PDB file of C-alpha atoms in Angstrom:
ATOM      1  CA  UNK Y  48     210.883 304.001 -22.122  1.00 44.00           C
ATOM      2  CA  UNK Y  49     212.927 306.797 -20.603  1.00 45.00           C
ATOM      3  CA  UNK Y  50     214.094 309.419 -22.658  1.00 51.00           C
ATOM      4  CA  UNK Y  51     217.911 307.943 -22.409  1.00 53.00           C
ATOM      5  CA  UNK Y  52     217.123 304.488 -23.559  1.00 57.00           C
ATOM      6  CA  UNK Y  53     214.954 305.922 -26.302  1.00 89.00           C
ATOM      7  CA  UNK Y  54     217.333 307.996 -27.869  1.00 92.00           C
ATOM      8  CA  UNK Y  55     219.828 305.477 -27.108  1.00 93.00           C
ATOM      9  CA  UNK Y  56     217.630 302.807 -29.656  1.00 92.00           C
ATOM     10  CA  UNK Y  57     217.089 305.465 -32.397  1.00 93.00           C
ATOM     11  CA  UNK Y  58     220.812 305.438 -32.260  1.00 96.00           C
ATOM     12  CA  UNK Y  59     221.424 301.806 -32.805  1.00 95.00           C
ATOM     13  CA  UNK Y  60     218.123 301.434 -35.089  1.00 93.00           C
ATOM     14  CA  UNK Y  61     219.846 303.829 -37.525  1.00 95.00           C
ATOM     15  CA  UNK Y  62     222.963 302.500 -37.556  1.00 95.00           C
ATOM     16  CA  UNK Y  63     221.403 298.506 -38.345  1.00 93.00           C
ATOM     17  CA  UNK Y  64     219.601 300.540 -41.241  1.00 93.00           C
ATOM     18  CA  UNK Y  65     223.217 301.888 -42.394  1.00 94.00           C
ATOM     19  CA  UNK Y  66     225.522 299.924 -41.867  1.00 93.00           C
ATOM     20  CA  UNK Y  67     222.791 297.453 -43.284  1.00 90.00           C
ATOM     21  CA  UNK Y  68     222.672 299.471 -46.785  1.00 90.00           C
ATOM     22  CA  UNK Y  69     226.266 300.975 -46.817  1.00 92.00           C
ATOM     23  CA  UNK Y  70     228.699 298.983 -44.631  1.00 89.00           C
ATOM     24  CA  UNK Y  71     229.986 299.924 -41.604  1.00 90.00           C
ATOM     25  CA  UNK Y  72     232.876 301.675 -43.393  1.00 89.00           C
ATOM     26  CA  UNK Y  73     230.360 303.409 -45.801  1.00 91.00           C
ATOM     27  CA  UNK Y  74     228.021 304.848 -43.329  1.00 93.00           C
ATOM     28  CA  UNK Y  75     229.621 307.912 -41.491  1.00 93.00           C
ATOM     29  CA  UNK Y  76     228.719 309.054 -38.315  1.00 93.00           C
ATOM     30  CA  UNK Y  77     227.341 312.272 -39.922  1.00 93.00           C
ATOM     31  CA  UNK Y  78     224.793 310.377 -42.024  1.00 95.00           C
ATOM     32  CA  UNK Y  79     223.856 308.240 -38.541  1.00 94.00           C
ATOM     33  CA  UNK Y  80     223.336 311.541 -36.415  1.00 95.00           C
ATOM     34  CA  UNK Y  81     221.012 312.724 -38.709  1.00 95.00           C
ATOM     35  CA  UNK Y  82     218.946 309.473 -39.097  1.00 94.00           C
ATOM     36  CA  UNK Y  83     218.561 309.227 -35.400  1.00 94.00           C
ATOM     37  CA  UNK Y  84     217.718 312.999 -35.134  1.00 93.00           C
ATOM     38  CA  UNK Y  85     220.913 312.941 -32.410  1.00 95.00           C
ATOM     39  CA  UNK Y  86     223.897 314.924 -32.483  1.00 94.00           C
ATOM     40  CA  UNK Y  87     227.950 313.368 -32.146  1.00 94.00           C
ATOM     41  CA  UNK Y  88     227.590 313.989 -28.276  1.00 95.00           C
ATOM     42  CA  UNK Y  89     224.974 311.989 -28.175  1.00 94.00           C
ATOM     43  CA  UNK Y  90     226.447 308.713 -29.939  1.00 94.00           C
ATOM     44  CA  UNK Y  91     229.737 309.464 -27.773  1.00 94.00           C
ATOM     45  CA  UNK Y  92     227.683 309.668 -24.706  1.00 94.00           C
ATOM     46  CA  UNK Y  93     225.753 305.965 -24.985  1.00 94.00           C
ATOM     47  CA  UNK Y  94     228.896 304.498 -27.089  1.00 95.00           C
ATOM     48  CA  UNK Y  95     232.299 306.049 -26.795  1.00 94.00           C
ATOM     49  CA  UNK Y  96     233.257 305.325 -30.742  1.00 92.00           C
ATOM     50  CA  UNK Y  97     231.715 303.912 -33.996  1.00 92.00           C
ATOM     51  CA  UNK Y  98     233.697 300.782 -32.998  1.00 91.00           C
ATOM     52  CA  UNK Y  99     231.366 300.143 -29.620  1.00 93.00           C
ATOM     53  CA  UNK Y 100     228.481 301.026 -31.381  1.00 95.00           C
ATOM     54  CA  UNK Y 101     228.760 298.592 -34.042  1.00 92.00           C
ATOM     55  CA  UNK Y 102     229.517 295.848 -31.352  1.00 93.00           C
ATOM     56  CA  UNK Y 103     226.286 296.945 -29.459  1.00 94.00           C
ATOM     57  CA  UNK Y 104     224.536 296.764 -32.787  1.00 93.00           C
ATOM     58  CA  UNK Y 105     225.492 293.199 -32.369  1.00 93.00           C
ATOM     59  CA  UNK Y 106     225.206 292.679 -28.667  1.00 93.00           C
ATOM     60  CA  UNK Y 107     221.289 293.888 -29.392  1.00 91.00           C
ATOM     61  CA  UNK Y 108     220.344 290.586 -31.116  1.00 90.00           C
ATOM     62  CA  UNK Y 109     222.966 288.044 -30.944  1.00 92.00           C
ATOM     63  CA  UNK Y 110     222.905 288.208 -26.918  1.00 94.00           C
ATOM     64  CA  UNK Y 111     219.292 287.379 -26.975  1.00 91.00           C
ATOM     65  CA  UNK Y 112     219.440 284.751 -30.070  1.00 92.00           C
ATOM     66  CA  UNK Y 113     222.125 283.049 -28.285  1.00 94.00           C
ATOM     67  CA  UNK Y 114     220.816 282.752 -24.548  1.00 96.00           C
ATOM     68  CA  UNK Y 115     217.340 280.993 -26.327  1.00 96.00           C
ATOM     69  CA  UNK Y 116     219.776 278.767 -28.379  1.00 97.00           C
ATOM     70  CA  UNK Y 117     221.680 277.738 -25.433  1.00 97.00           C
ATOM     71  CA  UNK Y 118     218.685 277.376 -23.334  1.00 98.00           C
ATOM     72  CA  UNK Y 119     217.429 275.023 -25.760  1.00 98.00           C
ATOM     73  CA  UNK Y 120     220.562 273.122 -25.810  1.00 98.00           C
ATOM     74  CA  UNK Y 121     220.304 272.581 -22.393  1.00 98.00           C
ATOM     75  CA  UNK Y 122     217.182 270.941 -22.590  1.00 97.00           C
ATOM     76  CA  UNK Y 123     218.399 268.151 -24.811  1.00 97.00           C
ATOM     77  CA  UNK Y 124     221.982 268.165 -24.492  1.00 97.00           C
ATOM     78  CA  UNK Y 125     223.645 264.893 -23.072  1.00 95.00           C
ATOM     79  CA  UNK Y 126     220.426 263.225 -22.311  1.00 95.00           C
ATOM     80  CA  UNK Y 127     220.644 259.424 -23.766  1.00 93.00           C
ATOM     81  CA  UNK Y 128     217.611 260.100 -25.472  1.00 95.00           C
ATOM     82  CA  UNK Y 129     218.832 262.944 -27.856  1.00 97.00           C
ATOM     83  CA  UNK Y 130     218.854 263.008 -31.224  1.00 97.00           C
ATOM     84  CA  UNK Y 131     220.106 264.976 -34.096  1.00 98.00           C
ATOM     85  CA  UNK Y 132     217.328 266.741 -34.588  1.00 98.00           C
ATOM     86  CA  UNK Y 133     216.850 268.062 -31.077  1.00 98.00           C
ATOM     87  CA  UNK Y 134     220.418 270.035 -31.067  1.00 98.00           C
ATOM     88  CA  UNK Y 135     219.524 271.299 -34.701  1.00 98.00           C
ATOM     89  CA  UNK Y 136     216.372 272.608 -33.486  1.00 98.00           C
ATOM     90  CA  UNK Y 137     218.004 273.902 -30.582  1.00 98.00           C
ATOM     91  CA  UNK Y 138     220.418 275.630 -33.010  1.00 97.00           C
ATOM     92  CA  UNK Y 139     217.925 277.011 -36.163  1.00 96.00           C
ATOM     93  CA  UNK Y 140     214.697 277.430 -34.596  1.00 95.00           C
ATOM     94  CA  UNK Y 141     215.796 280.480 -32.928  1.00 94.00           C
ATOM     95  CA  UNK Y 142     217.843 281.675 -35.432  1.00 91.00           C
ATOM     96  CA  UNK Y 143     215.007 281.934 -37.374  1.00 90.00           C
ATOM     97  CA  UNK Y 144     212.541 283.583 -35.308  1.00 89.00           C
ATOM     98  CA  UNK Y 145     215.099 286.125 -35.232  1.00 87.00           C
ATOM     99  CA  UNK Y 146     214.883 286.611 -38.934  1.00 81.00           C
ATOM    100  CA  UNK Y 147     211.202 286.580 -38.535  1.00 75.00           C
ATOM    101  CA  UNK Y 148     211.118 289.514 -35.982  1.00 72.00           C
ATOM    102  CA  UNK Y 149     210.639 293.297 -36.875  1.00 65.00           C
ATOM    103  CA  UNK Y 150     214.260 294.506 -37.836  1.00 68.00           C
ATOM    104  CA  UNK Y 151     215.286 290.708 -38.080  1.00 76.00           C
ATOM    105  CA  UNK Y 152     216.011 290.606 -41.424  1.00 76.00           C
ATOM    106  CA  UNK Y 153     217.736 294.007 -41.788  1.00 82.00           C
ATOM    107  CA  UNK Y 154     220.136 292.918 -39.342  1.00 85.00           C
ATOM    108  CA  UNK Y 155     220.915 289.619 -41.181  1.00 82.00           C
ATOM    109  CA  UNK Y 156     222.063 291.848 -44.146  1.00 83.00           C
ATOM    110  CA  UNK Y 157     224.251 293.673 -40.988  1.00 87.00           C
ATOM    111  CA  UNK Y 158     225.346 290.270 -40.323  1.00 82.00           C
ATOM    112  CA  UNK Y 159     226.402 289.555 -43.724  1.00 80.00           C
ATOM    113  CA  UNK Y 160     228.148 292.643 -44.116  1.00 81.00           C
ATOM    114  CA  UNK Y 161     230.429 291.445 -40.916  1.00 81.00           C
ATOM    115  CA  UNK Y 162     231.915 288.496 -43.121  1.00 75.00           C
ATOM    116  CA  UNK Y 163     231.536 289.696 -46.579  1.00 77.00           C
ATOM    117  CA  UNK Y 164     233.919 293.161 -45.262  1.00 77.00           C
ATOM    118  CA  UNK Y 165     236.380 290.957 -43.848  1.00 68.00           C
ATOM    119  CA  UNK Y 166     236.283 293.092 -40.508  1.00 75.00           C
ATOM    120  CA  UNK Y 167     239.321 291.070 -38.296  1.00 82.00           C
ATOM    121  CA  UNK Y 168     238.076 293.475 -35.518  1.00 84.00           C
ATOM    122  CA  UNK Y 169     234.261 292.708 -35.668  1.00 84.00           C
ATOM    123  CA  UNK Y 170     235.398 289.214 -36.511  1.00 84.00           C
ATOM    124  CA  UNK Y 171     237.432 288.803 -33.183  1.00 88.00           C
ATOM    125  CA  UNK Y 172     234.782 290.806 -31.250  1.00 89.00           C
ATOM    126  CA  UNK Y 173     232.045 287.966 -32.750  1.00 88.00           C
ATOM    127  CA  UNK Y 174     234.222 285.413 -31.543  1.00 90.00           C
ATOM    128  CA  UNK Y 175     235.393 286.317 -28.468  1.00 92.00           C
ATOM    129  CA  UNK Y 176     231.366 286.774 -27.298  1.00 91.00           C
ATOM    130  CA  UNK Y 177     229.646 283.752 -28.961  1.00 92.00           C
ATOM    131  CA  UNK Y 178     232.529 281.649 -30.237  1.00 93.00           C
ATOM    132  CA  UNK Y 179     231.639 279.430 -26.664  1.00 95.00           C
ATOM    133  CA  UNK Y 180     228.063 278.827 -28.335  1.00 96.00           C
ATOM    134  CA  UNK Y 181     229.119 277.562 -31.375  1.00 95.00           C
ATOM    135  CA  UNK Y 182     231.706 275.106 -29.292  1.00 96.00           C
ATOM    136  CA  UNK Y 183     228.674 273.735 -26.973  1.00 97.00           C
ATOM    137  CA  UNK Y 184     226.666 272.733 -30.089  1.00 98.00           C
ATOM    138  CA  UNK Y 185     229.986 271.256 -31.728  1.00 97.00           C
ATOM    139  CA  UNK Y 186     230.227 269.051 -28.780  1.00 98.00           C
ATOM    140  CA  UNK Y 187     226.829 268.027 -28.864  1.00 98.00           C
ATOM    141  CA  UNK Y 188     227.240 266.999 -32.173  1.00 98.00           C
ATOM    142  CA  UNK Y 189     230.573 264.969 -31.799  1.00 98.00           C
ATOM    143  CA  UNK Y 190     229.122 263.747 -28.994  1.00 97.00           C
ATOM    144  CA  UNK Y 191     225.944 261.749 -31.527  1.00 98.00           C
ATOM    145  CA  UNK Y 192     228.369 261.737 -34.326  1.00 98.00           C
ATOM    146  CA  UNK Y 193     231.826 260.123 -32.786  1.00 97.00           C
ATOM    147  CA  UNK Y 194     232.196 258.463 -36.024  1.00 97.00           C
ATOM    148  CA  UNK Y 195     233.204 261.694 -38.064  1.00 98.00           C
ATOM    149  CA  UNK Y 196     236.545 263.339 -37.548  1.00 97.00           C
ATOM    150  CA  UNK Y 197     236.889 266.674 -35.906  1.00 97.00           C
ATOM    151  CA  UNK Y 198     238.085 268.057 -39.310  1.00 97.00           C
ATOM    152  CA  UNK Y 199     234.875 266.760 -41.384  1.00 98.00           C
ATOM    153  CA  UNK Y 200     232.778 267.321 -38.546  1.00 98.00           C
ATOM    154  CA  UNK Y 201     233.920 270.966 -38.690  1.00 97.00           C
ATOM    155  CA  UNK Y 202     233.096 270.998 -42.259  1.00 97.00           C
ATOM    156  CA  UNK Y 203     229.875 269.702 -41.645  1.00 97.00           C
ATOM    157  CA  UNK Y 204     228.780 272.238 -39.375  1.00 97.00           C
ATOM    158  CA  UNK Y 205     229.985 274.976 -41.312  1.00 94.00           C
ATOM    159  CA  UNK Y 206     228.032 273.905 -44.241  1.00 95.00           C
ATOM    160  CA  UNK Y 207     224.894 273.904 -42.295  1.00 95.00           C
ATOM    161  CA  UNK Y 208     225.923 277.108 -41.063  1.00 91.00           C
ATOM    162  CA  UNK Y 209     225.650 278.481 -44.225  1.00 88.00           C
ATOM    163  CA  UNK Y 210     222.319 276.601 -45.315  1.00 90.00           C
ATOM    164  CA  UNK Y 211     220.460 278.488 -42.340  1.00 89.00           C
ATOM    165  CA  UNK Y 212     222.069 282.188 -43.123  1.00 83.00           C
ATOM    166  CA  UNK Y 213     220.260 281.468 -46.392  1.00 82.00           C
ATOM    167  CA  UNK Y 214     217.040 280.583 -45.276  1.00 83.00           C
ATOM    168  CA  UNK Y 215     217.683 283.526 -42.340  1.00 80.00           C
ATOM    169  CA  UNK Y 216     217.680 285.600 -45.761  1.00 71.00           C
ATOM    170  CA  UNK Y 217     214.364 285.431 -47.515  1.00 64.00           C
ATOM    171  CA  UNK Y 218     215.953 285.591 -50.132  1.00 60.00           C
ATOM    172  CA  UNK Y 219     215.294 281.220 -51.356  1.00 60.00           C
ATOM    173  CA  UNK Y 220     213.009 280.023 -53.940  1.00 57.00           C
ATOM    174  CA  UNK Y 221     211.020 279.303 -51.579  1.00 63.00           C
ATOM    175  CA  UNK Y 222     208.762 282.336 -50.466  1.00 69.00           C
ATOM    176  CA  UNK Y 223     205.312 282.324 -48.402  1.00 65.00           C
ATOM    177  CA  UNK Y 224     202.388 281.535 -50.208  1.00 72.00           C
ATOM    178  CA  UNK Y 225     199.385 283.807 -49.876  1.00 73.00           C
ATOM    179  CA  UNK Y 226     197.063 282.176 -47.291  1.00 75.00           C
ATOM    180  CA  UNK Y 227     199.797 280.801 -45.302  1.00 71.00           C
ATOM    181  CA  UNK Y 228     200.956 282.672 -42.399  1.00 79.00           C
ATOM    182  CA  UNK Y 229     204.285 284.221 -40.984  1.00 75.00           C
ATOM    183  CA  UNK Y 230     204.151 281.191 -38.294  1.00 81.00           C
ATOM    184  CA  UNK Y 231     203.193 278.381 -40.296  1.00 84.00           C
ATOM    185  CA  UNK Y 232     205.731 279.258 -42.707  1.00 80.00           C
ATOM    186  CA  UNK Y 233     208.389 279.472 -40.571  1.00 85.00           C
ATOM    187  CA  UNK Y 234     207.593 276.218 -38.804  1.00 90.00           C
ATOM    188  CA  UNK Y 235     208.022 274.609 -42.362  1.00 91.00           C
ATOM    189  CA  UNK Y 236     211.543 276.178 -43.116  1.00 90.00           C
ATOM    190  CA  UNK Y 237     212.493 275.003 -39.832  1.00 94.00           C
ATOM    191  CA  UNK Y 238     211.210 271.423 -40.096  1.00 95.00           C
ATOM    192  CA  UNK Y 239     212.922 271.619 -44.217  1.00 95.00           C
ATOM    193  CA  UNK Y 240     215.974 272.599 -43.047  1.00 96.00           C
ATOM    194  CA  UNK Y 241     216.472 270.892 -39.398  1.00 97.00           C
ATOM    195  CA  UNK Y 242     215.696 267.560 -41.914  1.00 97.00           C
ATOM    196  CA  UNK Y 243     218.270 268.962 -44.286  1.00 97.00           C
ATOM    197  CA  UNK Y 244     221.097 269.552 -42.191  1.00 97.00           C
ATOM    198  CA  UNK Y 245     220.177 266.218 -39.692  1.00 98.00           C
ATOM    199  CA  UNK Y 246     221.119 264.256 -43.239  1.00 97.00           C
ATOM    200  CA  UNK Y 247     223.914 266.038 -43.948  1.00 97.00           C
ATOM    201  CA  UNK Y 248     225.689 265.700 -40.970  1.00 98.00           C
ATOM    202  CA  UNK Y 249     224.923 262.466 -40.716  1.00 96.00           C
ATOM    203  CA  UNK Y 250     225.693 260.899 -44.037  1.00 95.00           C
ATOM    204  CA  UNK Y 251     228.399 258.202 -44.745  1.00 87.00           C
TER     205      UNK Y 251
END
C-alpha cells in the first residue's frame, strides 16, 4: 500500500475505534489525530471535515456489504423458483460475514451508535446511499408475500431487521462453543436466523 492510502486507513481505523467507544460527537478530532499518529492537515487532506470522514467510515463497509447482498439478490430474485429463504440469505448471510471479519464487529457498535445518537445527517446520508437496497429486497419480498399489506409487510421487515443487528452483535445467548469454529458457527446463526425470520414473515 502506498504511503497515501496507508495513512489514509490509520485515519479511518481510528476513527471506527472512536467513534465506536465515544460517539461521533464524543470523539474529537484531537483525540483521532493522535490515534492515527496524523496531524489535522492530514484528516483535511483525505476528508475535508469530520462530517466526510464519518460517511467514509461508512462507505468502507456498507459499500462492500451491500454490492455482495445485491449480487446475491440477483441470483434469486424474480426467478419462479424462489423462495423465502433464498432473498433472506441473500440479505443476512453477508451481513454476517461482515460481523465476522477483523474490525466487523467494532463497526457494528459504529453502526449502532448511528441510530441510537439520532444523527438526521448520518441518517439521511445512510439513506440516500443504501436506502435503494433495502427497497430491492422489500420488493422481493412483496413479490412471495402479496398477501401481507405494505404496512405489515414493512413491519415485518423491520423486525427482522432488528433480529440480525442482534446476532451481527455477539452479544446473544448464544456464543461459540470451544471446538467449533468461526465458520461453522456462523453458518449455524445464519441457517437459525434465515429459519427465524422466513417464519416470521410468513406467518398468518
Amino acid at each position: 500500500m502506498n504511503r497515501t492510502g496507508s495513512t489514509k486507513e490509520r485515519i479511518l481505523g481510528a476513527a471506527e475505534t472512536l467513534f465506536a467507544q465515544r460517539g461521533f460527537d464524543g470523539a474529537s478530532l484531537r483525540q483521532l489525530t493522535s490515534a492515527a499518529g496524523v496531524n489535522l492537515a492530514a484528516v483535511n487532506y483525505h476528508f475535508g471535515s469530520k462530517e466526510k470522514l464519518v460517511e467514509q467510515v461508512f462507505r468502507r463497509r456498507l459499500d462492500a456489504l451491500n454490492a455482495q447482498r445485491l449480487a446475491a439478490l440477483a441470483k434469486v430474485a424474480n426467478q419462479p423458483g424462489t423462495r423465502l429463504e433464498d432473498v433472506l440469505d441473500a440479505f443476512i448471510r453477508p451481513a454476517l460475514e461482515l460481523s465476522h471479519d477483523d474490525g466487523g464487529s467494532l463497526f457494528m457498535r459504529v453502526l449502532a451508535r448511528a441510530f441510537a445518537e439520532h444523527d438526521d445527517g448520518l441518517r439521511k446520508f445512510l439513506s440516500e446511499n443504501y436506502g435503494h437496497v433495502m427497497r430491492q429486497f422489500t420488493a422481493e419480498f412483496a413479490r412471495l408475500l402479496p398477501r401481507l399489506s405494505k404496512e405489515e409487510l414493512y413491519w415485518r421487515i423491520d423486525l427482522v431487521t432488528g433480529a440480525l443487528t442482534h446476532a451481527m452483535s455477539g452479544f446473544g445467548m448464544i456464543q461459540r462453543k470451544s471446538g467449533v469454529s468461526e465458520r461453522a458457527h456462523r453458518e449455524q446463526t445464519v441457517q437459525h436466523l434465515v429459519r427465524f425470520a422466513a417464519a416470521g414473515l410468513n406467518a398468518s
